[in-house]
Amino acid sequence: MATLTGGGEPSATVKTVAAHAGVSAQTVSRVLRGTGYVSEETRAKVLAAVAAVGYRPNAVGRSLRAARTPMVGLLITDIGNPFYAALHKSVEAVFRGRGLTLMLLNSDDDRETERQQLDLLGSYRPSGLLVAPAVHSTLTTGDLAGFGAAVLVSRTLPDLAVPSVVTNEPEAMGEATRELLGAGHRRIAAVLGPEGASTTARREAGYREAMRAARAEPLVFYTDQTGPGARAALRQALHAHPGITAALGFNAPVTEGILAGLRDEGLRCPQDVSLVGFTDAPWMAFYPPPITVVRQPVEDMGRLAARLVLDLVDGKPVAPEPHVVPGTLLRRESVAAPPGPNPTEQGTV
Amino acid sequence: MATLTGGGEPSATVKTVAAHAGVSAQTVSRVLRGTGYVSEETRAKVLAAVAAVGYRPNAVGRSLRAARTPMVGLLITDIGNPFYAALHKSVEAVFRGRGLTLMLLNSDDDRETERQQLDLLGSYRPSGLLVAPAVHSTLTTGDLAGFGAAVLVSRTLPDLAVPSVVTNEPEAMGEATRELLGAGHRRIAAVLGPEGASTTARREAGYREAMRAARAEPLVFYTDQTGPGARAALRQALHAHPGITAALGFNAPVTEGILAGLRDEGLRCPQDVSLVGFTDAPWMAFYPPPITVVRQPVEDMGRLAARLVLDLVDGKPVAPEPHVVPGTLLRRESVAAPPGPNPTEQGTV
DNA sequence: CTGAAAGCGCTTACAG
DNA sequence: CTGAAAGCGCTTACAG
């Protein structure tokens, strides 16, 4: 059934089908697309011919004529980050069946690669684009306007007149911070992503605001947003500030890295250091201890972003203001009171 | 620089460039592709015109003429599985720069979806295909031959004359099983993937062979290869066989599920139940206890599979026998002796 | 309800 | 070293 052009027989085209059915190529096209009027008799003849000659549509010919490919790009910074893997899944689910292909592109969080990937995507004349811009991205409104239907997901870019879908990061990160403050912590390290990313800025703002309200000194650490990067950053943080009793993890890989760093230092969670993560992951629910975390509704975000692209493709207006999807604090068991004042129990190296 | 066809100005074509440079369209094409002889003067004129009119190549036109799109499909069963995410990354790294786009396709391990996705990919007349077939896949050698350069990764299909890249699963799973037998375990549950998948069959064979050699009774459980599925399966297994003291995890999500299931049952690892996983994940290295696991060299597998596709695309011969990449047992801390004979210490519910 | 003509953007022979 | 012609597979106006 799915036999394609091998190296062997030349593949059938609408012309082959037309000849076989004794009709014109346009009639074949009409039957195949289901548009316009075709008599039942003709339709049956064409369908029989399609099966007989083993015709398989050529999307390239169609795209060239239509001046548009039914394909939407999803440009992200790292498919290894489960958040983006989940995002891909939920977006793809919306597009599947609507005849839109989702094309995954990785920027590796590098702005040069980002531009290359976008050029590549653009060469296919796609119908739309979903993008989480790289750090210090040089993308402009003009660049994105070229894609017709462009929507930012998760990360935004300053001064870009493009719709976006984000989590209520300042509020959610503030709540996460207050969760630790409320347990009695004062020395709370925020292990963030790359300086310059909107996600870092927004989560940092929520953290700083909560710390300021509590008159606690903010302790901010930037990372490359990966587990190994966060692991190293946490160790440095602990050495520079031995009094740290709690940490906030920027995303799932960073939260992983924090746990690895704590282990490196012989520190227990939550007895020595409490932890609240941002963005849930399956293992966090049963990790000992289960990790308290701000869950980002990634499926909702993906669905919403996909629908916005669909609306733009259909020419419907979409509000340029950020579409904010609320995160939820899941209280599990990684937050406890700070260790007692007895310095021998603090376990600093 | 990356300004594309907006809704606005009609996009520049080779003709636009040709007119602006005062040359023919073919000359523009030659300059752009870097083939054939072009005088330096002409080249400079063309390049200037390209910049002046903001020309952006149209891959659709090129593909139609070439009867082939410089695109390779990667059809996998679940991008949420970190193994496949890592595979995508390593394959993409090989293709990038070679002018080949990698198109990620998800089958959700469903053979109908698999066929749809392959039809979709085929409609673009791609240059090649990397595929981990769905359970009970109906793909034939003919289906895959249509893609010219087709290579199976991770999973294979019986009676398919197509090159493949796999791990030495029987040997590696045998070694994992012996690791548990050697620690004194006899009641070892193998929590596998879907019945019918080659990966399940190959890992099961290694497990059964090792158990037979030790005259231990095999305890096999099939799952849908996800964390929640494995979690449920493990609980059932523990209830049906209260004497189980060790488990083997089919892949990273299943290993996660096993740990969740143990926690559900109030069982500790490794004091109550020892565990060896198959396929490493970052969190396993610092999970308490760090998980002993067979590491699959996913980057090597991806690179090798990508190179095989490249060879096939270039018309070079590729051995149809499976290309076997060896896994490595990483000994960490999730294996201990089985709990003592005192039944009150077994912690069964 | 159906068909003849034209053209989407590009590149491949074929000439000079 | 360069160009005029033709065509990849499809669909869009335009006729009937």
PDB file of N, CA and C in Angstrom, chain B residues 105-184:
ATOM      1  N   LEU B 105       9.233  12.072  12.979  1.00  0.00           N
ATOM      2  CA  LEU B 105       7.865  11.568  12.885  1.00  0.00           C
ATOM      3  C   LEU B 105       7.605  10.624  14.041  1.00  0.00           C
ATOM      4  N   ASN B 106       6.447  10.761  14.655  1.00  0.00           N
ATOM      5  CA  ASN B 106       6.062   9.977  15.814  1.00  0.00           C
ATOM      6  C   ASN B 106       5.001   8.972  15.412  1.00  0.00           C
ATOM      7  N   SER B 107       5.201   7.707  15.716  1.00  0.00           N
ATOM      8  CA  SER B 107       4.154   6.724  15.396  1.00  0.00           C
ATOM      9  C   SER B 107       3.273   6.420  16.597  1.00  0.00           C
ATOM     10  N   ASP B 108       3.677   6.884  17.781  1.00  0.00           N
ATOM     11  CA  ASP B 108       2.964   6.527  19.018  1.00  0.00           C
ATOM     12  C   ASP B 108       2.896   5.014  19.164  1.00  0.00           C
ATOM     13  N   ASP B 109       3.818   4.320  18.523  1.00  0.00           N
ATOM     14  CA  ASP B 109       3.870   2.862  18.563  1.00  0.00           C
ATOM     15  C   ASP B 109       2.594   2.233  18.017  1.00  0.00           C
ATOM     16  N   ASP B 110       1.938   2.946  17.121  1.00  0.00           N
ATOM     17  CA  ASP B 110       0.707   2.450  16.504  1.00  0.00           C
ATOM     18  C   ASP B 110       0.960   2.224  15.018  1.00  0.00           C
ATOM     19  N   ARG B 111       0.647   1.032  14.542  1.00  0.00           N
ATOM     20  CA  ARG B 111       1.034   0.721  13.158  1.00  0.00           C
ATOM     21  C   ARG B 111       0.233   1.491  12.125  1.00  0.00           C
ATOM     22  N   GLU B 112      -1.001   1.882  12.468  1.00  0.00           N
ATOM     23  CA  GLU B 112      -1.777   2.700  11.525  1.00  0.00           C
ATOM     24  C   GLU B 112      -1.142   4.079  11.399  1.00  0.00           C
ATOM     25  N   THR B 113      -0.863   4.669  12.560  1.00  0.00           N
ATOM     26  CA  THR B 113      -0.223   5.983  12.568  1.00  0.00           C
ATOM     27  C   THR B 113       1.117   5.919  11.849  1.00  0.00           C
ATOM     28  N   GLU B 114       1.835   4.826  12.082  1.00  0.00           N
ATOM     29  CA  GLU B 114       3.123   4.648  11.429  1.00  0.00           C
ATOM     30  C   GLU B 114       2.982   4.734   9.913  1.00  0.00           C
ATOM     31  N   ARG B 115       1.967   4.060   9.397  1.00  0.00           N
ATOM     32  CA  ARG B 115       1.789   4.059   7.952  1.00  0.00           C
ATOM     33  C   ARG B 115       1.397   5.444   7.445  1.00  0.00           C
ATOM     34  N   GLN B 116       0.536   6.105   8.193  1.00  0.00           N
ATOM     35  CA  GLN B 116       0.148   7.468   7.806  1.00  0.00           C
ATOM     36  C   GLN B 116       1.358   8.405   7.758  1.00  0.00           C
ATOM     37  N   GLN B 117       2.169   8.302   8.798  1.00  0.00           N
ATOM     38  CA  GLN B 117       3.330   9.187   8.872  1.00  0.00           C
ATOM     39  C   GLN B 117       4.303   8.908   7.737  1.00  0.00           C
ATOM     40  N   LEU B 118       4.412   7.626   7.394  1.00  0.00           N
ATOM     41  CA  LEU B 118       5.319   7.253   6.316  1.00  0.00           C
ATOM     42  C   LEU B 118       4.776   7.709   4.955  1.00  0.00           C
ATOM     43  N   ASP B 119       3.453   7.631   4.805  1.00  0.00           N
ATOM     44  CA  ASP B 119       2.851   8.139   3.570  1.00  0.00           C
ATOM     45  C   ASP B 119       3.120   9.635   3.442  1.00  0.00           C
ATOM     46  N   LEU B 120       2.947  10.311   4.565  1.00  0.00           N
ATOM     47  CA  LEU B 120       3.192  11.754   4.585  1.00  0.00           C
ATOM     48  C   LEU B 120       4.625  12.050   4.188  1.00  0.00           C
ATOM     49  N   LEU B 121       5.541  11.361   4.844  1.00  0.00           N
ATOM     50  CA  LEU B 121       6.961  11.572   4.523  1.00  0.00           C
ATOM     51  C   LEU B 121       7.219  11.265   3.056  1.00  0.00           C
ATOM     52  N   GLY B 122       6.655  10.159   2.588  1.00  0.00           N
ATOM     53  CA  GLY B 122       6.870   9.745   1.202  1.00  0.00           C
ATOM     54  C   GLY B 122       6.390  10.792   0.210  1.00  0.00           C
ATOM     55  N   SER B 123       5.343  11.511   0.576  1.00  0.00           N
ATOM     56  CA  SER B 123       4.804  12.506  -0.356  1.00  0.00           C
ATOM     57  C   SER B 123       5.805  13.627  -0.616  1.00  0.00           C
ATOM     58  N   TYR B 124       6.807  13.743   0.238  1.00  0.00           N
ATOM     59  CA  TYR B 124       7.840  14.760   0.027  1.00  0.00           C
ATOM     60  C   TYR B 124       9.024  14.203  -0.764  1.00  0.00           C
ATOM     61  N   ARG B 125       8.933  12.937  -1.160  1.00  0.00           N
ATOM     62  CA  ARG B 125      10.028  12.318  -1.904  1.00  0.00           C
ATOM     63  C   ARG B 125      11.366  12.531  -1.204  1.00  0.00           C
ATOM     64  N   PRO B 126      11.470  12.009   0.007  1.00  0.00           N
ATOM     65  CA  PRO B 126      12.673  12.236   0.814  1.00  0.00           C
ATOM     66  C   PRO B 126      13.847  11.406   0.315  1.00  0.00           C
ATOM     67  N   SER B 127      15.015  11.709   0.818  1.00  0.00           N
ATOM     68  CA  SER B 127      16.223  11.005   0.399  1.00  0.00           C
ATOM     69  C   SER B 127      16.459   9.737   1.209  1.00  0.00           C
ATOM     70  N   GLY B 128      15.844   9.659   2.370  1.00  0.00           N
ATOM     71  CA  GLY B 128      16.100   8.476   3.182  1.00  0.00           C
ATOM     72  C   GLY B 128      15.186   8.404   4.386  1.00  0.00           C
ATOM     73  N   LEU B 129      15.376   7.326   5.133  1.00  0.00           N
ATOM     74  CA  LEU B 129      14.506   7.066   6.282  1.00  0.00           C
ATOM     75  C   LEU B 129      15.249   6.281   7.353  1.00  0.00           C
ATOM     76  N   LEU B 130      15.090   6.729   8.577  1.00  0.00           N
ATOM     77  CA  LEU B 130      15.539   5.963   9.736  1.00  0.00           C
ATOM     78  C   LEU B 130      14.283   5.612  10.503  1.00  0.00           C
ATOM     79  N   VAL B 131      14.119   4.337  10.841  1.00  0.00           N
ATOM     80  CA  VAL B 131      12.855   3.973  11.477  1.00  0.00           C
ATOM     81  C   VAL B 131      13.020   2.932  12.576  1.00  0.00           C
ATOM     82  N   ALA B 132      12.352   3.205  13.687  1.00  0.00           N
ATOM     83  CA  ALA B 132      12.167   2.222  14.750  1.00  0.00           C
ATOM     84  C   ALA B 132      10.710   1.785  14.641  1.00  0.00           C
ATOM     85  N   PRO B 133      10.465   0.635  14.035  1.00  0.00           N
ATOM     86  CA  PRO B 133       9.094   0.236  13.682  1.00  0.00           C
ATOM     87  C   PRO B 133       8.178   0.112  14.901  1.00  0.00           C
ATOM     88  N   ALA B 134       6.905   0.344  14.682  1.00  0.00           N
ATOM     89  CA  ALA B 134       5.899   0.191  15.723  1.00  0.00           C
ATOM     90  C   ALA B 134       5.684  -1.289  16.013  1.00  0.00           C
ATOM     91  N   VAL B 135       5.084  -1.571  17.162  1.00  0.00           N
ATOM     92  CA  VAL B 135       4.753  -2.951  17.496  1.00  0.00           C
ATOM     93  C   VAL B 135       3.815  -3.516  16.435  1.00  0.00           C
ATOM     94  N   HIS B 136       4.084  -4.751  16.018  1.00  0.00           N
ATOM     95  CA  HIS B 136       3.272  -5.385  14.993  1.00  0.00           C
ATOM     96  C   HIS B 136       3.173  -4.541  13.739  1.00  0.00           C
ATOM     97  N   SER B 137       4.260  -3.884  13.446  1.00  0.00           N
ATOM     98  CA  SER B 137       4.324  -3.070  12.236  1.00  0.00           C
ATOM     99  C   SER B 137       4.018  -3.927  11.014  1.00  0.00           C
ATOM    100  N   THR B 138       3.346  -3.316  10.043  1.00  0.00           N
ATOM    101  CA  THR B 138       3.044  -4.029   8.803  1.00  0.00           C
ATOM    102  C   THR B 138       3.993  -3.628   7.679  1.00  0.00           C
ATOM    103  N   LEU B 139       5.036  -2.917   8.032  1.00  0.00           N
ATOM    104  CA  LEU B 139       5.968  -2.458   7.002  1.00  0.00           C
ATOM    105  C   LEU B 139       6.665  -3.643   6.331  1.00  0.00           C
ATOM    106  N   THR B 140       6.800  -3.516   5.019  1.00  0.00           N
ATOM    107  CA  THR B 140       7.470  -4.566   4.250  1.00  0.00           C
ATOM    108  C   THR B 140       8.769  -4.010   3.666  1.00  0.00           C
ATOM    109  N   THR B 141       9.588  -4.926   3.176  1.00  0.00           N
ATOM    110  CA  THR B 141      10.805  -4.507   2.504  1.00  0.00           C
ATOM    111  C   THR B 141      10.455  -3.557   1.359  1.00  0.00           C
ATOM    112  N   GLY B 142       9.355  -3.854   0.674  1.00  0.00           N
ATOM    113  CA  GLY B 142       8.923  -2.999  -0.428  1.00  0.00           C
ATOM    114  C   GLY B 142       8.594  -1.587   0.028  1.00  0.00           C
ATOM    115  N   ASP B 143       7.881  -1.490   1.137  1.00  0.00           N
ATOM    116  CA  ASP B 143       7.551  -0.167   1.679  1.00  0.00           C
ATOM    117  C   ASP B 143       8.815   0.648   1.903  1.00  0.00           C
ATOM    118  N   LEU B 144       9.794  -0.012   2.521  1.00  0.00           N
ATOM    119  CA  LEU B 144      11.012   0.704   2.882  1.00  0.00           C
ATOM    120  C   LEU B 144      11.902   0.956   1.663  1.00  0.00           C
ATOM    121  N   ALA B 145      11.877   0.003   0.719  1.00  0.00           N
ATOM    122  CA  ALA B 145      12.682   0.177  -0.491  1.00  0.00           C
ATOM    123  C   ALA B 145      12.268   1.461  -1.208  1.00  0.00           C
ATOM    124  N   GLY B 146      10.985   1.803  -1.065  1.00  0.00           N
ATOM    125  CA  GLY B 146      10.510   3.020  -1.704  1.00  0.00           C
ATOM    126  C   GLY B 146      11.240   4.260  -1.230  1.00  0.00           C
ATOM    127  N   PHE B 147      11.830   4.179  -0.068  1.00  0.00           N
ATOM    128  CA  PHE B 147      12.545   5.343   0.462  1.00  0.00           C
ATOM    129  C   PHE B 147      14.014   5.335   0.056  1.00  0.00           C
ATOM    130  N   GLY B 148      14.372   4.368  -0.760  1.00  0.00           N
ATOM    131  CA  GLY B 148      15.753   4.334  -1.232  1.00  0.00           C
ATOM    132  C   GLY B 148      16.707   3.986  -0.119  1.00  0.00           C
ATOM    133  N   ALA B 149      17.075   4.959   0.664  1.00  0.00           N
ATOM    134  CA  ALA B 149      17.987   4.735   1.777  1.00  0.00           C
ATOM    135  C   ALA B 149      17.193   4.550   3.058  1.00  0.00           C
ATOM    136  N   ALA B 150      16.972   3.308   3.454  1.00  0.00           N
ATOM    137  CA  ALA B 150      16.221   3.044   4.684  1.00  0.00           C
ATOM    138  C   ALA B 150      17.065   2.230   5.652  1.00  0.00           C
ATOM    139  N   VAL B 151      17.062   2.641   6.893  1.00  0.00           N
ATOM    140  CA  VAL B 151      17.835   1.948   7.936  1.00  0.00           C
ATOM    141  C   VAL B 151      16.962   1.817   9.173  1.00  0.00           C
ATOM    142  N   LEU B 152      16.944   0.626   9.753  1.00  0.00           N
ATOM    143  CA  LEU B 152      16.211   0.413  11.001  1.00  0.00           C
ATOM    144  C   LEU B 152      17.118   0.778  12.177  1.00  0.00           C
ATOM    145  N   VAL B 153      16.573   1.441  13.183  1.00  0.00           N
ATOM    146  CA  VAL B 153      17.350   1.760  14.378  1.00  0.00           C
ATOM    147  C   VAL B 153      16.665   1.242  15.609  1.00  0.00           C
ATOM    148  N   SER B 154      17.453   0.639  16.480  1.00  0.00           N
ATOM    149  CA  SER B 154      16.981   0.169  17.774  1.00  0.00           C
ATOM    150  C   SER B 154      16.042  -1.037  17.622  1.00  0.00           C
ATOM    151  N   ARG B 155      14.930  -0.852  16.945  1.00  0.00           N
ATOM    152  CA  ARG B 155      14.050  -1.983  16.697  1.00  0.00           C
ATOM    153  C   ARG B 155      14.230  -2.512  15.280  1.00  0.00           C
ATOM    154  N   THR B 156      14.103  -3.818  15.140  1.00  0.00           N
ATOM    155  CA  THR B 156      14.132  -4.405  13.799  1.00  0.00           C
ATOM    156  C   THR B 156      12.795  -5.065  13.526  1.00  0.00           C
ATOM    157  N   LEU B 157      12.689  -5.643  12.332  1.00  0.00           N
ATOM    158  CA  LEU B 157      11.475  -6.320  11.936  1.00  0.00           C
ATOM    159  C   LEU B 157      11.906  -7.630  11.297  1.00  0.00           C
ATOM    160  N   PRO B 158      11.194  -8.718  11.585  1.00  0.00           N
ATOM    161  CA  PRO B 158      11.616 -10.008  11.016  1.00  0.00           C
ATOM    162  C   PRO B 158      11.510  -9.996   9.500  1.00  0.00           C
ATOM    163  N   ASP B 159      12.395 -10.705   8.852  1.00  0.00           N
ATOM    164  CA  ASP B 159      12.321 -10.913   7.399  1.00  0.00           C
ATOM    165  C   ASP B 159      12.419  -9.620   6.607  1.00  0.00           C
ATOM    166  N   LEU B 160      13.098  -8.626   7.159  1.00  0.00           N
ATOM    167  CA  LEU B 160      13.235  -7.378   6.422  1.00  0.00           C
ATOM    168  C   LEU B 160      14.671  -7.242   5.941  1.00  0.00           C
ATOM    169  N   ALA B 161      14.825  -7.146   4.638  1.00  0.00           N
ATOM    170  CA  ALA B 161      16.160  -7.051   4.052  1.00  0.00           C
ATOM    171  C   ALA B 161      16.609  -5.594   4.036  1.00  0.00           C
ATOM    172  N   VAL B 162      16.740  -5.049   5.242  1.00  0.00           N
ATOM    173  CA  VAL B 162      17.093  -3.637   5.379  1.00  0.00           C
ATOM    174  C   VAL B 162      18.175  -3.539   6.450  1.00  0.00           C
ATOM    175  N   PRO B 163      19.198  -2.722   6.242  1.00  0.00           N
ATOM    176  CA  PRO B 163      20.242  -2.587   7.266  1.00  0.00           C
ATOM    177  C   PRO B 163      19.649  -2.100   8.582  1.00  0.00           C
ATOM    178  N   SER B 164      20.291  -2.457   9.667  1.00  0.00           N
ATOM    179  CA  SER B 164      19.782  -2.037  10.969  1.00  0.00           C
ATOM    180  C   SER B 164      20.931  -1.770  11.935  1.00  0.00           C
ATOM    181  N   VAL B 165      20.644  -0.964  12.935  1.00  0.00           N
ATOM    182  CA  VAL B 165      21.601  -0.656  13.993  1.00  0.00           C
ATOM    183  C   VAL B 165      20.938  -0.989  15.316  1.00  0.00           C
ATOM    184  N   VAL B 166      21.517  -1.920  16.039  1.00  0.00           N
ATOM    185  CA  VAL B 166      20.927  -2.339  17.313  1.00  0.00           C
ATOM    186  C   VAL B 166      22.011  -2.485  18.379  1.00  0.00           C
ATOM    187  N   THR B 167      21.578  -2.594  19.620  1.00  0.00           N
ATOM    188  CA  THR B 167      22.481  -2.899  20.717  1.00  0.00           C
ATOM    189  C   THR B 167      22.599  -4.421  20.834  1.00  0.00           C
ATOM    190  N   ASN B 168      23.673  -4.898  21.408  1.00  0.00           N
ATOM    191  CA  ASN B 168      23.814  -6.343  21.644  1.00  0.00           C
ATOM    192  C   ASN B 168      22.936  -6.743  22.825  1.00  0.00           C
ATOM    193  N   GLU B 169      21.646  -6.637  22.604  1.00  0.00           N
ATOM    194  CA  GLU B 169      20.679  -6.778  23.695  1.00  0.00           C
ATOM    195  C   GLU B 169      20.724  -8.122  24.417  1.00  0.00           C
ATOM    196  N   PRO B 170      20.772  -9.237  23.689  1.00  0.00           N
ATOM    197  CA  PRO B 170      20.779 -10.520  24.423  1.00  0.00           C
ATOM    198  C   PRO B 170      21.969 -10.607  25.381  1.00  0.00           C
ATOM    199  N   GLU B 171      23.148 -10.275  24.888  1.00  0.00           N
ATOM    200  CA  GLU B 171      24.333 -10.359  25.728  1.00  0.00           C
ATOM    201  C   GLU B 171      24.241  -9.366  26.897  1.00  0.00           C
ATOM    202  N   ALA B 172      23.863  -8.147  26.574  1.00  0.00           N
ATOM    203  CA  ALA B 172      23.822  -7.122  27.623  1.00  0.00           C
ATOM    204  C   ALA B 172      22.761  -7.450  28.680  1.00  0.00           C
ATOM    205  N   MET B 173      21.602  -7.920  28.212  1.00  0.00           N
ATOM    206  CA  MET B 173      20.552  -8.250  29.173  1.00  0.00           C
ATOM    207  C   MET B 173      20.961  -9.481  29.978  1.00  0.00           C
ATOM    208  N   GLY B 174      21.675 -10.399  29.348  1.00  0.00           N
ATOM    209  CA  GLY B 174      22.195 -11.555  30.071  1.00  0.00           C
ATOM    210  C   GLY B 174      23.146 -11.100  31.172  1.00  0.00           C
ATOM    211  N   GLU B 175      23.994 -10.174  30.838  1.00  0.00           N
ATOM    212  CA  GLU B 175      24.943  -9.679  31.834  1.00  0.00           C
ATOM    213  C   GLU B 175      24.209  -8.996  32.992  1.00  0.00           C
ATOM    214  N   ALA B 176      23.195  -8.238  32.643  1.00  0.00           N
ATOM    215  CA  ALA B 176      22.403  -7.562  33.685  1.00  0.00           C
ATOM    216  C   ALA B 176      21.745  -8.592  34.603  1.00  0.00           C
ATOM    217  N   THR B 177      21.228  -9.644  33.987  1.00  0.00           N
ATOM    218  CA  THR B 177      20.565 -10.695  34.779  1.00  0.00           C
ATOM    219  C   THR B 177      21.574 -11.387  35.696  1.00  0.00           C
ATOM    220  N   ARG B 178      22.743 -11.696  35.139  1.00  0.00           N
ATOM    221  CA  ARG B 178      23.770 -12.368  35.946  1.00  0.00           C
ATOM    222  C   ARG B 178      24.259 -11.484  37.083  1.00  0.00           C
ATOM    223  N   GLU B 179      24.201 -10.183  36.878  1.00  0.00           N
ATOM    224  CA  GLU B 179      24.584  -9.260  37.951  1.00  0.00           C
ATOM    225  C   GLU B 179      23.679  -9.482  39.170  1.00  0.00           C
ATOM    226  N   LEU B 180      22.409  -9.715  38.896  1.00  0.00           N
ATOM    227  CA  LEU B 180      21.459  -9.941  39.981  1.00  0.00           C
ATOM    228  C   LEU B 180      21.596 -11.357  40.542  1.00  0.00           C
ATOM    229  N   LEU B 181      21.766 -12.321  39.645  1.00  0.00           N
ATOM    230  CA  LEU B 181      21.964 -13.709  40.097  1.00  0.00           C
ATOM    231  C   LEU B 181      23.210 -13.793  40.969  1.00  0.00           C
ATOM    232  N   GLY B 182      24.244 -13.093  40.531  1.00  0.00           N
ATOM    233  CA  GLY B 182      25.506 -13.131  41.260  1.00  0.00           C
ATOM    234  C   GLY B 182      25.391 -12.548  42.664  1.00  0.00           C
ATOM    235  N   ALA B 183      24.446 -11.647  42.844  1.00  0.00           N
ATOM    236  CA  ALA B 183      24.238 -11.052  44.172  1.00  0.00           C
ATOM    237  C   ALA B 183      23.382 -11.962  45.045  1.00  0.00           C
ATOM    238  N   GLY B 184      22.935 -13.087  44.460  1.00  0.00           N
ATOM    239  CA  GLY B 184      22.183 -14.038  45.261  1.00  0.00           C
ATOM    240  C   GLY B 184      20.693 -14.084  44.974  1.00  0.00           C
TER     241      GLY B 184
END
